């Protein structure tokens, strides 16, 4: 018996399903699943002409986002999970979590979902097998990964796969756990059908487990989009950018160039996860391990992201959006005025107050449907990076863009990133939290060790990408965003590429290199001089007021914090003080 068969047999004995189905990923299988879900109410059909091949799923109202407080790293030693992760001992997981799987699939079907993360046939791809009792999860995994027979063929009789056990359980948050065993490379998830908790290839494998594998094997698993930027004359650059959840990664990855006519083109490689490795040429190479997009729907409109709008025009699974009586999906930001006959995300007639679509409602759609995909998005070797960008959502403090002085300083900039929380995870929205490299909820091990790994990777790169920080979200005294964002973000990307090539002017500041006003193209934006200055301003006293909080954050890592980062904070503090006198 093959190792994967042995594991499925063992799990069957605990789960006790009525039926076992090995998924082949075919169209016929998907049609059967969809038919069943339409019958049992898991899916609702949508308008055959205005949303062809698309469906709506309404999740349980208590199961609409990632639940970080119920997400655990079950390493043998608590210190290996580190201070930013919830830790559960493997023993406690066996006693508290595993029993929730006992008989959990009685009366249900157990689906075996073999999948590949990364392009098929790429030397950097990895295999996973998810067991689930949710047909919705199967349908989503088919879009988000290379799922089915091809994965099973690639796996063969190998033991080298990440087993992931998922059951909806009773969907109660009291019995919901998402547990990762980094040493065993195993995932258990019970009590949630929500994407980030239940599609185990995504956050659980491609970030949390993959980050631990990457550290051992000398690569990196990051919460980053990857985009391709073509300059007039055909020169091509790739940029990877890390932003916390729901901060515009998908919009940036699918940016429509306002300067297309002049030969500046932007294409998409990935919108959420990047696996990075040093190449033989000393550069850092990036692969998107996913095959689809699981994106935030609200705010997706003709001005903000026309490429996403075109992508989701058909063959899309919508989760928790609103819908008209005749089945046209709708969400805040789709167009100016909501249709009259809307049913909200919970299936109730919408009275015009509150949100019609849930703020974390999602689309699941195949990447190949996106008109802006790069011809290299499935390149088995990936694409070489010219720049890495970190970004947060900050109403104050952070300027539009700055460049770090070198890789080590870039690691410091990433490690000290702060951002206001969003609806992508349950909990308060709009509170500033440290979210290093946008990996706070996704790093599968001690984040102090993760910083050390970043520093080590820099030493392995003869030609490292330049590292930047951006903030599209600075507001004025009336609380309005100053920077227009979306397509205009290209102007900032162009400054970065010029910097990476050793051109474009910048001013030294204590936090890094900020563009001189004339180095950025402001033409046609209609921004006043005061607005331009606000966007580029580095207010030393504001930054100084962040230092104690950053220090307290760093202190949590004790002796696992690399000395370079401690030194970086000391240098920042001294620089800020110097100018203040
Ligand atoms: C996501 C997230 O779903 O970051 O990508 O929450
Ligand atoms: Mn994400």
mmCIF file of C-alpha atoms in Angstrom, residues 30-282:
data_model
loop_
_atom_site.group_PDB
_atom_site.id
_atom_site.type_symbol
_atom_site.label_atom_id
_atom_site.label_comp_id
_atom_site.label_asym_id
_atom_site.label_seq_id
_atom_site.Cartn_x
_atom_site.Cartn_y
_atom_site.Cartn_z
ATOM 1 C CA UNK A 30 -16.587 19.059 -10.285
ATOM 2 C CA UNK A 31 -19.993 19.092 -12.003
ATOM 3 C CA UNK A 32 -21.155 16.225 -9.770
ATOM 4 C CA UNK A 33 -19.996 18.070 -6.656
ATOM 5 C CA UNK A 34 -21.627 21.316 -7.741
ATOM 6 C CA UNK A 35 -24.894 19.519 -8.462
ATOM 7 C CA UNK A 36 -24.857 18.021 -4.972
ATOM 8 C CA UNK A 37 -24.071 21.380 -3.381
ATOM 9 C CA UNK A 38 -26.888 23.096 -5.286
ATOM 10 C CA UNK A 39 -29.249 20.433 -3.982
ATOM 11 C CA UNK A 40 -28.190 20.637 -0.343
ATOM 12 C CA UNK A 41 -28.003 24.451 -0.305
ATOM 13 C CA UNK A 42 -24.199 24.733 0.075
ATOM 14 C CA UNK A 43 -24.206 26.629 -3.223
ATOM 15 C CA UNK A 44 -26.748 28.860 -4.901
ATOM 16 C CA UNK A 45 -26.821 29.245 -8.671
ATOM 17 C CA UNK A 46 -26.246 32.724 -10.095
ATOM 18 C CA UNK A 47 -27.532 34.490 -13.190
ATOM 19 C CA UNK A 48 -26.678 32.272 -16.200
ATOM 20 C CA UNK A 49 -25.778 35.239 -18.425
ATOM 21 C CA UNK A 50 -24.473 37.827 -15.957
ATOM 22 C CA UNK A 51 -22.443 35.401 -13.819
ATOM 23 C CA UNK A 52 -22.067 32.294 -15.991
ATOM 24 C CA UNK A 53 -20.606 29.223 -14.330
ATOM 25 C CA UNK A 54 -20.538 31.060 -10.988
ATOM 26 C CA UNK A 55 -22.037 30.177 -7.618
ATOM 27 C CA UNK A 56 -22.702 31.789 -4.275
ATOM 28 C CA UNK A 57 -21.851 30.153 -0.979
ATOM 29 C CA UNK A 58 -23.131 31.581 2.310
ATOM 30 C CA UNK A 59 -21.002 30.495 5.203
ATOM 31 C CA UNK A 60 -22.077 30.189 8.798
ATOM 32 C CA UNK A 61 -22.182 33.773 10.173
ATOM 33 C CA UNK A 62 -19.622 32.857 12.851
ATOM 34 C CA UNK A 63 -17.259 31.465 10.211
ATOM 35 C CA UNK A 64 -16.378 34.312 7.863
ATOM 36 C CA UNK A 65 -12.669 35.018 8.431
ATOM 37 C CA UNK A 66 -9.439 33.522 9.677
ATOM 38 C CA UNK A 67 -9.478 32.974 13.414
ATOM 39 C CA UNK A 68 -5.943 33.742 14.544
ATOM 40 C CA UNK A 69 -6.702 33.090 18.222
ATOM 41 C CA UNK A 70 -7.713 29.516 17.319
ATOM 42 C CA UNK A 71 -4.636 28.896 15.155
ATOM 43 C CA UNK A 72 -1.753 27.039 16.782
ATOM 44 C CA UNK A 73 1.794 25.913 16.157
ATOM 45 C CA UNK A 74 2.291 22.566 17.876
ATOM 46 C CA UNK A 75 6.082 22.368 17.960
ATOM 47 C CA UNK A 76 7.624 20.152 20.621
ATOM 48 C CA UNK A 77 9.244 23.130 22.373
ATOM 49 C CA UNK A 78 7.192 26.253 23.093
ATOM 50 C CA UNK A 79 10.170 28.516 22.237
ATOM 51 C CA UNK A 80 10.182 27.121 18.701
ATOM 52 C CA UNK A 81 6.716 28.567 18.105
ATOM 53 C CA UNK A 82 7.913 31.861 19.558
ATOM 54 C CA UNK A 83 6.086 34.719 21.252
ATOM 55 C CA UNK A 84 3.931 35.742 18.280
ATOM 56 C CA UNK A 85 2.292 32.356 17.710
ATOM 57 C CA UNK A 86 -0.226 30.502 19.849
ATOM 58 C CA UNK A 87 1.476 27.351 21.014
ATOM 59 C CA UNK A 88 -0.091 24.013 21.875
ATOM 60 C CA UNK A 89 1.995 21.021 22.866
ATOM 61 C CA UNK A 90 1.641 18.037 20.498
ATOM 62 C CA UNK A 91 0.375 16.062 23.493
ATOM 63 C CA UNK A 92 -2.351 18.609 24.240
ATOM 64 C CA UNK A 93 -3.293 18.624 20.549
ATOM 65 C CA UNK A 94 -3.692 14.828 20.675
ATOM 66 C CA UNK A 95 -5.851 15.087 23.762
ATOM 67 C CA UNK A 96 -7.908 18.191 22.954
ATOM 68 C CA UNK A 97 -8.081 18.431 19.189
ATOM 69 C CA UNK A 98 -7.763 14.925 17.752
ATOM 70 C CA UNK A 99 -10.864 13.637 19.596
ATOM 71 C CA UNK A 100 -12.907 16.227 17.678
ATOM 72 C CA UNK A 101 -12.214 14.152 14.556
ATOM 73 C CA UNK A 102 -13.563 11.027 16.204
ATOM 74 C CA UNK A 103 -16.612 9.965 14.199
ATOM 75 C CA UNK A 104 -16.753 13.491 12.729
ATOM 76 C CA UNK A 105 -17.533 12.207 9.235
ATOM 77 C CA UNK A 106 -20.381 9.858 10.159
ATOM 78 C CA UNK A 107 -23.077 10.383 7.555
ATOM 79 C CA UNK A 108 -20.650 12.408 5.448
ATOM 80 C CA UNK A 109 -18.290 11.808 2.536
ATOM 81 C CA UNK A 110 -14.546 11.845 3.081
ATOM 82 C CA UNK A 111 -12.858 13.485 0.102
ATOM 83 C CA UNK A 112 -9.169 12.838 -0.487
ATOM 84 C CA UNK A 113 -7.737 15.897 -2.224
ATOM 85 C CA UNK A 114 -4.210 15.446 -3.616
ATOM 86 C CA UNK A 115 -2.652 18.736 -4.717
ATOM 87 C CA UNK A 116 0.550 20.374 -5.885
ATOM 88 C CA UNK A 117 1.689 23.793 -4.686
ATOM 89 C CA UNK A 118 3.742 25.342 -7.481
ATOM 90 C CA UNK A 119 3.696 24.723 -11.233
ATOM 91 C CA UNK A 120 3.368 21.068 -12.238
ATOM 92 C CA UNK A 121 6.778 19.616 -12.948
ATOM 93 C CA UNK A 122 8.682 22.477 -11.286
ATOM 94 C CA UNK A 123 11.637 21.311 -9.171
ATOM 95 C CA UNK A 124 10.391 23.704 -6.467
ATOM 96 C CA UNK A 125 6.807 22.425 -6.246
ATOM 97 C CA UNK A 126 5.554 20.524 -3.197
ATOM 98 C CA UNK A 127 2.816 17.993 -2.637
ATOM 99 C CA UNK A 128 -0.011 18.019 -0.163
ATOM 100 C CA UNK A 129 -2.992 15.785 0.464
ATOM 101 C CA UNK A 130 -6.037 17.171 2.234
ATOM 102 C CA UNK A 131 -8.744 15.010 3.716
ATOM 103 C CA UNK A 132 -11.983 16.978 4.040
ATOM 104 C CA UNK A 133 -15.710 16.450 4.492
ATOM 105 C CA UNK A 134 -16.563 19.696 2.695
ATOM 106 C CA UNK A 135 -17.441 19.582 -1.009
ATOM 107 C CA UNK A 136 -17.043 23.392 -0.997
ATOM 108 C CA UNK A 137 -13.422 22.941 0.103
ATOM 109 C CA UNK A 138 -12.862 20.425 -2.712
ATOM 110 C CA UNK A 139 -14.276 22.836 -5.304
ATOM 111 C CA UNK A 140 -12.115 25.682 -3.954
ATOM 112 C CA UNK A 141 -8.959 23.542 -3.808
ATOM 113 C CA UNK A 142 -9.531 22.601 -7.446
ATOM 114 C CA UNK A 143 -9.278 26.292 -8.327
ATOM 115 C CA UNK A 144 -6.538 27.325 -5.907
ATOM 116 C CA UNK A 145 -4.093 24.448 -6.479
ATOM 117 C CA UNK A 146 -3.136 21.903 -9.127
ATOM 118 C CA UNK A 147 -5.480 19.286 -7.704
ATOM 119 C CA UNK A 148 -6.374 15.700 -8.575
ATOM 120 C CA UNK A 149 -4.893 12.970 -10.738
ATOM 121 C CA UNK A 150 -1.861 15.018 -11.836
ATOM 122 C CA UNK A 151 -0.905 15.491 -8.182
ATOM 123 C CA UNK A 152 -1.459 11.826 -7.395
ATOM 124 C CA UNK A 153 0.706 10.846 -10.370
ATOM 125 C CA UNK A 154 3.446 13.202 -9.211
ATOM 126 C CA UNK A 155 3.219 11.755 -5.694
ATOM 127 C CA UNK A 156 3.383 8.087 -6.742
ATOM 128 C CA UNK A 157 4.613 5.950 -3.849
ATOM 129 C CA UNK A 158 6.503 8.790 -2.194
ATOM 130 C CA UNK A 159 6.092 9.673 1.467
ATOM 131 C CA UNK A 160 7.030 13.245 0.715
ATOM 132 C CA UNK A 161 3.705 15.039 1.074
ATOM 133 C CA UNK A 162 2.101 17.266 3.684
ATOM 134 C CA UNK A 163 -0.948 15.512 5.140
ATOM 135 C CA UNK A 164 -3.772 17.849 6.126
ATOM 136 C CA UNK A 165 -6.809 16.688 8.018
ATOM 137 C CA UNK A 166 -9.894 18.883 7.774
ATOM 138 C CA UNK A 167 -13.414 18.468 9.056
ATOM 139 C CA UNK A 168 -16.187 21.006 9.357
ATOM 140 C CA UNK A 169 -16.951 19.405 12.712
ATOM 141 C CA UNK A 170 -19.985 21.215 14.108
ATOM 142 C CA UNK A 171 -18.708 24.662 12.992
ATOM 143 C CA UNK A 172 -18.760 25.879 16.556
ATOM 144 C CA UNK A 173 -15.978 28.382 17.384
ATOM 145 C CA UNK A 174 -15.759 26.576 20.745
ATOM 146 C CA UNK A 175 -14.562 23.470 18.950
ATOM 147 C CA UNK A 176 -12.535 25.139 16.216
ATOM 148 C CA UNK A 177 -8.781 24.578 15.988
ATOM 149 C CA UNK A 178 -6.247 25.031 13.218
ATOM 150 C CA UNK A 179 -3.116 23.237 14.353
ATOM 151 C CA UNK A 180 0.239 22.935 12.576
ATOM 152 C CA UNK A 181 2.906 20.417 13.493
ATOM 153 C CA UNK A 182 6.091 21.822 11.966
ATOM 154 C CA UNK A 183 8.248 18.845 12.946
ATOM 155 C CA UNK A 184 5.799 16.299 11.507
ATOM 156 C CA UNK A 185 4.770 18.640 8.658
ATOM 157 C CA UNK A 186 1.148 17.902 9.371
ATOM 158 C CA UNK A 187 -1.969 20.075 9.605
ATOM 159 C CA UNK A 188 -5.221 19.519 11.522
ATOM 160 C CA UNK A 189 -8.138 21.871 11.023
ATOM 161 C CA UNK A 190 -11.560 21.372 12.544
ATOM 162 C CA UNK A 191 -14.668 23.479 13.055
ATOM 163 C CA UNK A 192 -14.343 25.946 10.171
ATOM 164 C CA UNK A 193 -15.131 25.955 6.465
ATOM 165 C CA UNK A 194 -13.568 29.404 5.887
ATOM 166 C CA UNK A 195 -10.878 29.654 3.187
ATOM 167 C CA UNK A 196 -7.783 30.492 5.202
ATOM 168 C CA UNK A 197 -8.759 27.922 7.853
ATOM 169 C CA UNK A 198 -9.981 25.163 5.560
ATOM 170 C CA UNK A 199 -8.159 25.355 2.190
ATOM 171 C CA UNK A 200 -5.104 23.801 3.737
ATOM 172 C CA UNK A 201 -2.812 24.361 0.728
ATOM 173 C CA UNK A 202 -2.893 28.113 1.217
ATOM 174 C CA UNK A 203 -2.014 29.667 4.576
ATOM 175 C CA UNK A 204 -1.480 26.402 6.461
ATOM 176 C CA UNK A 205 0.853 24.699 3.973
ATOM 177 C CA UNK A 206 2.202 27.340 1.556
ATOM 178 C CA UNK A 207 3.032 29.733 4.410
ATOM 179 C CA UNK A 208 3.149 28.146 7.877
ATOM 180 C CA UNK A 209 4.522 24.680 7.064
ATOM 181 C CA UNK A 210 6.443 25.936 4.011
ATOM 182 C CA UNK A 211 8.176 28.644 6.061
ATOM 183 C CA UNK A 212 9.603 25.949 8.338
ATOM 184 C CA UNK A 213 10.664 23.800 5.362
ATOM 185 C CA UNK A 214 12.163 26.854 3.702
ATOM 186 C CA UNK A 215 14.255 27.679 6.726
ATOM 187 C CA UNK A 216 15.696 24.175 6.802
ATOM 188 C CA UNK A 217 16.259 24.055 3.053
ATOM 189 C CA UNK A 218 17.564 27.583 2.373
ATOM 190 C CA UNK A 219 14.607 29.297 0.739
ATOM 191 C CA UNK A 220 11.720 31.528 1.849
ATOM 192 C CA UNK A 221 7.908 31.241 1.916
ATOM 193 C CA UNK A 222 6.424 34.735 2.000
ATOM 194 C CA UNK A 223 3.056 36.519 2.093
ATOM 195 C CA UNK A 224 3.820 38.410 -1.117
ATOM 196 C CA UNK A 225 2.315 39.241 -4.490
ATOM 197 C CA UNK A 226 4.572 39.066 -7.537
ATOM 198 C CA UNK A 227 4.204 41.466 -10.457
ATOM 199 C CA UNK A 228 5.927 41.983 -13.771
ATOM 200 C CA UNK A 229 6.780 45.453 -14.976
ATOM 201 C CA UNK A 230 7.778 46.099 -18.581
ATOM 202 C CA UNK A 231 9.503 49.373 -19.461
ATOM 203 C CA UNK A 232 9.441 51.035 -22.893
ATOM 204 C CA UNK A 233 11.923 49.141 -25.039
ATOM 205 C CA UNK A 234 11.002 45.823 -23.435
ATOM 206 C CA UNK A 235 13.186 45.730 -20.299
ATOM 207 C CA UNK A 236 11.389 43.570 -17.716
ATOM 208 C CA UNK A 237 11.513 43.693 -13.915
ATOM 209 C CA UNK A 238 9.795 41.591 -11.272
ATOM 210 C CA UNK A 239 8.704 42.962 -7.911
ATOM 211 C CA UNK A 240 7.429 41.037 -4.879
ATOM 212 C CA UNK A 241 5.419 42.878 -2.247
ATOM 213 C CA UNK A 242 4.302 41.901 1.250
ATOM 214 C CA UNK A 243 1.206 43.560 2.669
ATOM 215 C CA UNK A 244 -1.020 42.362 5.494
ATOM 216 C CA UNK A 245 -4.325 40.724 4.533
ATOM 217 C CA UNK A 246 -6.874 42.989 2.820
ATOM 218 C CA UNK A 247 -4.389 45.834 2.183
ATOM 219 C CA UNK A 248 -4.551 45.757 -1.621
ATOM 220 C CA UNK A 249 -2.166 42.983 -2.715
ATOM 221 C CA UNK A 250 -4.592 41.762 -5.370
ATOM 222 C CA UNK A 251 -5.158 45.315 -6.645
ATOM 223 C CA UNK A 252 -1.420 45.976 -6.893
ATOM 224 C CA UNK A 253 -0.744 42.612 -8.559
ATOM 225 C CA UNK A 254 -3.381 43.388 -11.212
ATOM 226 C CA UNK A 255 -2.588 47.084 -11.582
ATOM 227 C CA UNK A 256 -3.584 48.651 -14.897
ATOM 228 C CA UNK A 257 -0.809 50.906 -16.132
ATOM 229 C CA UNK A 258 -1.917 54.502 -16.698
ATOM 230 C CA UNK A 259 1.121 54.769 -19.005
ATOM 231 C CA UNK A 260 0.371 51.771 -21.219
ATOM 232 C CA UNK A 261 0.493 53.998 -24.331
ATOM 233 C CA UNK A 262 4.072 55.017 -23.461
ATOM 234 C CA UNK A 263 5.119 51.369 -23.191
ATOM 235 C CA UNK A 264 4.885 50.806 -19.403
ATOM 236 C CA UNK A 265 3.046 47.534 -18.853
ATOM 237 C CA UNK A 266 2.168 45.628 -15.710
ATOM 238 C CA UNK A 267 1.353 41.925 -15.555
ATOM 239 C CA UNK A 268 0.455 39.551 -12.746
ATOM 240 C CA UNK A 269 2.468 36.576 -11.493
ATOM 241 C CA UNK A 270 0.729 36.043 -8.126
ATOM 242 C CA UNK A 271 -1.390 37.939 -5.617
ATOM 243 C CA UNK A 272 -0.776 36.394 -2.188
ATOM 244 C CA UNK A 273 2.120 33.967 -1.736
ATOM 245 C CA UNK A 274 5.654 33.822 -3.095
ATOM 246 C CA UNK A 275 8.217 31.067 -2.666
ATOM 247 C CA UNK A 276 11.654 32.616 -3.057
ATOM 248 C CA UNK A 277 15.053 31.011 -3.693
ATOM 249 C CA UNK A 278 18.536 32.198 -4.486
ATOM 250 C CA UNK A 279 19.320 31.369 -8.107
ATOM 251 C CA UNK A 280 22.687 30.320 -9.544
ATOM 252 C CA UNK A 281 23.053 33.934 -10.754
ATOM 253 C CA UNK A 282 22.995 35.298 -7.172
#
